[in-house]
Coordinates of C-alpha atoms in Angstrom, one line a residue:
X645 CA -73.1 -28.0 -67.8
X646 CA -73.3 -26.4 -64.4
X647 CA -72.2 -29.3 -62.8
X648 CA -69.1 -29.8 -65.1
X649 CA -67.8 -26.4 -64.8
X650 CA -68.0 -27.0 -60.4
X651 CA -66.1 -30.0 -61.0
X652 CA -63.2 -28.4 -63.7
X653 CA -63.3 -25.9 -60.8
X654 CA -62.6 -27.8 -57.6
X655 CA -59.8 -29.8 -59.3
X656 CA -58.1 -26.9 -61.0
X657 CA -58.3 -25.1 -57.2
X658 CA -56.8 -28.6 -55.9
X659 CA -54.2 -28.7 -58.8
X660 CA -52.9 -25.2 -57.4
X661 CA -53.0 -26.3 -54.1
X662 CA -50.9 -29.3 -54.9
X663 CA -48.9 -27.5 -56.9
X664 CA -48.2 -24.3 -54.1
X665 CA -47.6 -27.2 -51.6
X666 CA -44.9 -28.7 -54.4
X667 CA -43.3 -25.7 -54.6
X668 CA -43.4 -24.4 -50.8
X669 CA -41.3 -27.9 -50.1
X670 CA -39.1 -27.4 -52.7
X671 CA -38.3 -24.0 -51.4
X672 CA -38.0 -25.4 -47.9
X673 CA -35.5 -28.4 -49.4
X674 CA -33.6 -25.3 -51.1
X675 CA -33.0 -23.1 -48.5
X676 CA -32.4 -25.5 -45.7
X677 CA -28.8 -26.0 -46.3
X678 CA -28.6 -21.9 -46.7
X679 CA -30.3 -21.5 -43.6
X680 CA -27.5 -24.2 -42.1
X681 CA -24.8 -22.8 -43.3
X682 CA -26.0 -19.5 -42.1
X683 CA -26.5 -20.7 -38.7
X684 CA -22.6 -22.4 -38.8
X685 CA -21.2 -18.7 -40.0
X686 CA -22.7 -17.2 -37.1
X687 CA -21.4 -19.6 -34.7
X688 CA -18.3 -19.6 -36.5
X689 CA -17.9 -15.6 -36.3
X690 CA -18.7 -15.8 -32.6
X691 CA -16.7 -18.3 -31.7
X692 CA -14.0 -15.8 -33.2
X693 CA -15.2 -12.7 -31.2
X694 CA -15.9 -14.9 -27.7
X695 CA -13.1 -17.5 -28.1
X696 CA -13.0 -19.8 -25.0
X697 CA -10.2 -20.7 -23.5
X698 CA -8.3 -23.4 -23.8
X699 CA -6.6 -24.0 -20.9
X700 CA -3.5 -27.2 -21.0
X701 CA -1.6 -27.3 -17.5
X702 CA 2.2 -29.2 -17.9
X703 CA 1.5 -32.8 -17.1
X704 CA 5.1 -32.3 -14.9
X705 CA 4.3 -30.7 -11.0
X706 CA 7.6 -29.7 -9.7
X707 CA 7.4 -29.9 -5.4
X708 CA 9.0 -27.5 -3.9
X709 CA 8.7 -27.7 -0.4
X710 CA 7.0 -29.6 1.8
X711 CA 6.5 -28.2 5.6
X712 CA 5.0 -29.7 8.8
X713 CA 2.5 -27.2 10.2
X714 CA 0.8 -26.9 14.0
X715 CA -1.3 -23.9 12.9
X716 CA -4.5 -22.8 14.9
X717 CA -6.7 -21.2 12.6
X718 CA -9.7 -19.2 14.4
X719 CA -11.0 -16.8 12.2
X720 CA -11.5 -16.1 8.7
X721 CA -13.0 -12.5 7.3
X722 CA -14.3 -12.4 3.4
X723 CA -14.1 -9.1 1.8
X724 CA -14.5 -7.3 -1.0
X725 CA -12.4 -4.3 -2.9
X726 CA -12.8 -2.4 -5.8
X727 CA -9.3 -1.3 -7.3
X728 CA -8.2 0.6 -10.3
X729 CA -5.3 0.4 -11.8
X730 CA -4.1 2.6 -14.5
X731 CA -1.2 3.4 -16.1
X732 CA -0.1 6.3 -19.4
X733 CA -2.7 8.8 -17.9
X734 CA -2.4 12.3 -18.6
X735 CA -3.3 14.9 -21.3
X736 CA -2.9 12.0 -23.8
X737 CA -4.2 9.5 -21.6
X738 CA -6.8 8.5 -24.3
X739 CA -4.3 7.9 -27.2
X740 CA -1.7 6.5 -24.5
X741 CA -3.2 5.6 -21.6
X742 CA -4.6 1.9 -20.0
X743 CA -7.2 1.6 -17.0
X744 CA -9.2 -1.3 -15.2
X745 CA -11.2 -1.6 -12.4
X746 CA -11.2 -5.0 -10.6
X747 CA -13.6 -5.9 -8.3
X748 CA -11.5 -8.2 -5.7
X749 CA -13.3 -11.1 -3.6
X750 CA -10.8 -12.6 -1.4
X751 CA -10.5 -14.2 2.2
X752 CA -8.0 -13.3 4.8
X753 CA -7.5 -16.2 7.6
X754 CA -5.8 -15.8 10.8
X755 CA -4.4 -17.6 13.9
X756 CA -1.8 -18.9 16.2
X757 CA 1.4 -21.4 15.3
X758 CA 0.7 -23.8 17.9
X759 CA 4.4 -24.6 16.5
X760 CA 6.4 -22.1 17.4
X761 CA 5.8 -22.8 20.9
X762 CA 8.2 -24.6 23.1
X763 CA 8.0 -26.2 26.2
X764 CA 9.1 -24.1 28.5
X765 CA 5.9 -22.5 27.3
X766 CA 3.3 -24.9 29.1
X767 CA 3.9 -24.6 32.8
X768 CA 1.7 -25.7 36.4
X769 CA 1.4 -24.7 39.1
X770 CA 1.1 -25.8 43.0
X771 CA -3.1 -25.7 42.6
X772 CA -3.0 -27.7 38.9
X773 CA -3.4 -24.9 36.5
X774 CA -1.9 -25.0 33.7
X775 CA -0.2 -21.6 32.6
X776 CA 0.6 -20.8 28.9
X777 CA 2.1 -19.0 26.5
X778 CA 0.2 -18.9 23.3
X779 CA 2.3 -17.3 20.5
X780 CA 1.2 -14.0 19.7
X781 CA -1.4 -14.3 16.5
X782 CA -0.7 -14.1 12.8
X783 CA -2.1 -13.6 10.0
X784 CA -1.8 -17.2 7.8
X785 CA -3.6 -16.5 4.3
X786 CA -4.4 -13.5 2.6
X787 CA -6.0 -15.0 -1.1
X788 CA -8.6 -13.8 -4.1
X789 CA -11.2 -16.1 -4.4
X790 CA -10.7 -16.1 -8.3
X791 CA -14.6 -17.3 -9.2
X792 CA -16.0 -14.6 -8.1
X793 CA -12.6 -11.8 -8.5
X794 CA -13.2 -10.3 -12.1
X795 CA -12.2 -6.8 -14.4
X796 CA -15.3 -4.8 -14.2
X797 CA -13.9 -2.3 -16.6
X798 CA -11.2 -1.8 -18.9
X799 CA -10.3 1.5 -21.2
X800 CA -7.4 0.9 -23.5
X801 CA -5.9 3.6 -25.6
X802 CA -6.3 4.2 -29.2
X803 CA -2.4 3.7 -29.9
X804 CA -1.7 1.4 -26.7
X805 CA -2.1 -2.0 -26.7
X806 CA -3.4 -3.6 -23.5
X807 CA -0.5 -3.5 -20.6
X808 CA -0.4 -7.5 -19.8
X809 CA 1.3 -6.8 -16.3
X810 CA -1.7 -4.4 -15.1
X811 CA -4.3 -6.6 -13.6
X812 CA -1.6 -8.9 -12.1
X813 CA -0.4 -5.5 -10.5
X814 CA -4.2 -4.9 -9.8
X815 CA -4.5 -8.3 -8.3
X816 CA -1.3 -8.0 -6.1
X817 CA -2.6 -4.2 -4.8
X818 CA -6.3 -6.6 -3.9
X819 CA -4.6 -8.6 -1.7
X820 CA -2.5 -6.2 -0.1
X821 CA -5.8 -3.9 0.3
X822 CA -7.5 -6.8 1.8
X823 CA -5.3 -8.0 4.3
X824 CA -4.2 -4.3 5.7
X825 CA -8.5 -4.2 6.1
X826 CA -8.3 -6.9 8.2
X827 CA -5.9 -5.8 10.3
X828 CA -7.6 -2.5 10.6
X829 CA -10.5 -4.1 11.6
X830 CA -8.4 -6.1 14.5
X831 CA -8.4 -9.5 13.0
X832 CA -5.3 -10.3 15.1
X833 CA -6.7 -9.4 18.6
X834 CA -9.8 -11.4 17.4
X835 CA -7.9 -14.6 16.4
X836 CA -6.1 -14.3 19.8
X837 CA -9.1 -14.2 21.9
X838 CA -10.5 -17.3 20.1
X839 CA -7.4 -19.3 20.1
X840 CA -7.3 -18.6 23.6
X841 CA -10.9 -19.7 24.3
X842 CA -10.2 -23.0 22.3
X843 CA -7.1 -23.9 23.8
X844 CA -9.0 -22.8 27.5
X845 CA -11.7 -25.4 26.4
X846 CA -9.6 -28.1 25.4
X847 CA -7.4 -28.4 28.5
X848 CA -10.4 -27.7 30.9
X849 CA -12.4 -31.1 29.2
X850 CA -8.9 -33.1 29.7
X851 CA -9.1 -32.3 33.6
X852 CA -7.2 -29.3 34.3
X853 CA -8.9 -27.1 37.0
X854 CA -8.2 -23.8 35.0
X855 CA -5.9 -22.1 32.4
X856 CA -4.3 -18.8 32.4
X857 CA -2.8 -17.3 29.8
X858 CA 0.3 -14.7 29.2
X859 CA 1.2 -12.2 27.0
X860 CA 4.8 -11.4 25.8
X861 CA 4.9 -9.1 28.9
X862 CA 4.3 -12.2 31.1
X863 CA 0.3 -10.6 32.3
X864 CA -1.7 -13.2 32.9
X865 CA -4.9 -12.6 30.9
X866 CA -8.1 -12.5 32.2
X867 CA -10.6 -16.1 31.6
X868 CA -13.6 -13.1 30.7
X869 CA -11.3 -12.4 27.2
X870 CA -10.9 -16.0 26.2
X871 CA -14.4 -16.2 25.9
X872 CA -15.5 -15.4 22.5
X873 CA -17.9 -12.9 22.0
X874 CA -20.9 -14.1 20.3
X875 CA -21.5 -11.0 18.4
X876 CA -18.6 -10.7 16.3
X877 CA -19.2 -12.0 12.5
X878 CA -16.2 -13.3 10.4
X879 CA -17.3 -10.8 7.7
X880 CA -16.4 -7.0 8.9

């Protein structure tokens, strides 16, 4: 009798098992599709608050101009800027107003226009050095490096809708700020002394005893300043 009752026992405790195990995969066969179609909403509603851009350039390129260029670039500074741009301020600036702050990346290149020179420009004299002169130098590109350029913050007004013009006016203001720091930092004087130290090489490995250089003012220059110095960095 003993035995009987173990063995009702073990096969009603595997009858349950079997039938919590029928019933867990049923569940599981139940709820999967809600648990995908879950999942697909909440892509769905973040694909609406993240959209990515889609981005469809005109299959039709339209040339402009096209220009022969002799430029002699020989230095390049990267810098940075943080610039805020901000328009509706005031007492009602929070029901009114728009503000960003863009962090600016950009690189300013400078040079000389080996172009603009003529030949009355390359002269010799009765020892065989060869007397030039180099255009002053100029400053060639002034650009945001748009990878790493972004809007660190932006505070719109309750009643204003975001001013569409703002960071293209903060971006133009970037690369105005960038360029006037290079020339604060003497980006010019420093592209001349290495254009001058190229161009000093150059000629000296073709044969020419030695190179002198003038200014506007017709000074010769001194070889010592067409050396470059080996301190300077490209970054200020």
């Amino acid at each position: 009798m003993k035995n009987s009752m173990t063995v009702i026992f073990i096969l009603g405790l595997l009858v349950v098992v079997a039938a919590l195990i029928w019933v867990g995969s049923s569940l599981e066969r139940t709820t999967s599709p809600l648990r995908e179609i879950s999942a697909n909403l909440g892509t769905e509603i973040a694909q609406l608050l993240h959209p990515t851009p889609t981005v469809l350039p005109d299959p039709v390129t339209v040339v402009r101009e096209i220009r022969s260029l002799a430029r002699l670039e020989t230095i390049q500074y990267s810098l940075e800027k943080v610039i805020t741009a901000e328009t509706g301020q005031g007492p009602f600036g929070f029901l009114f107003g728009d503000r960003l702050i863009f962090v600016a990346h950009g690189v300013v290149i400078a040079g000389v226009d080996l172009g603009r020179m003529a030949p009355s420009d390359v002269e010799f004299d009765d020892l065989g050095r060869v007397i030039l002169h180099v255009p002053p130098a100029e400053i060639f590109v002034t650009a945001l490096d748009n990878e790493k350029s972004y809007v660190y913050d932006r505070d719109t007004g309750i009643l204003r809708r975001g001013d569409v013009e703002l960071e293209s006016a903060a971006r133009r203001a970037a690369e105005n700020s960038l360029r006037q720091a290079a020339l604060d930092d003497g980006i010019l004087d420093q592209a001349q002394t290495n254009a001058e130290a190229y161009l000093y090489r150059l000629l000296r490995s073709l044969g020419y005893s030695d190179v002198i250089f003038e200014t506007t003012a017709g000074v010769p220059s001194s070889l010592e300043t067409a050396t470059p110095n080996p301190q300077a960095s490209s970054t200020p």
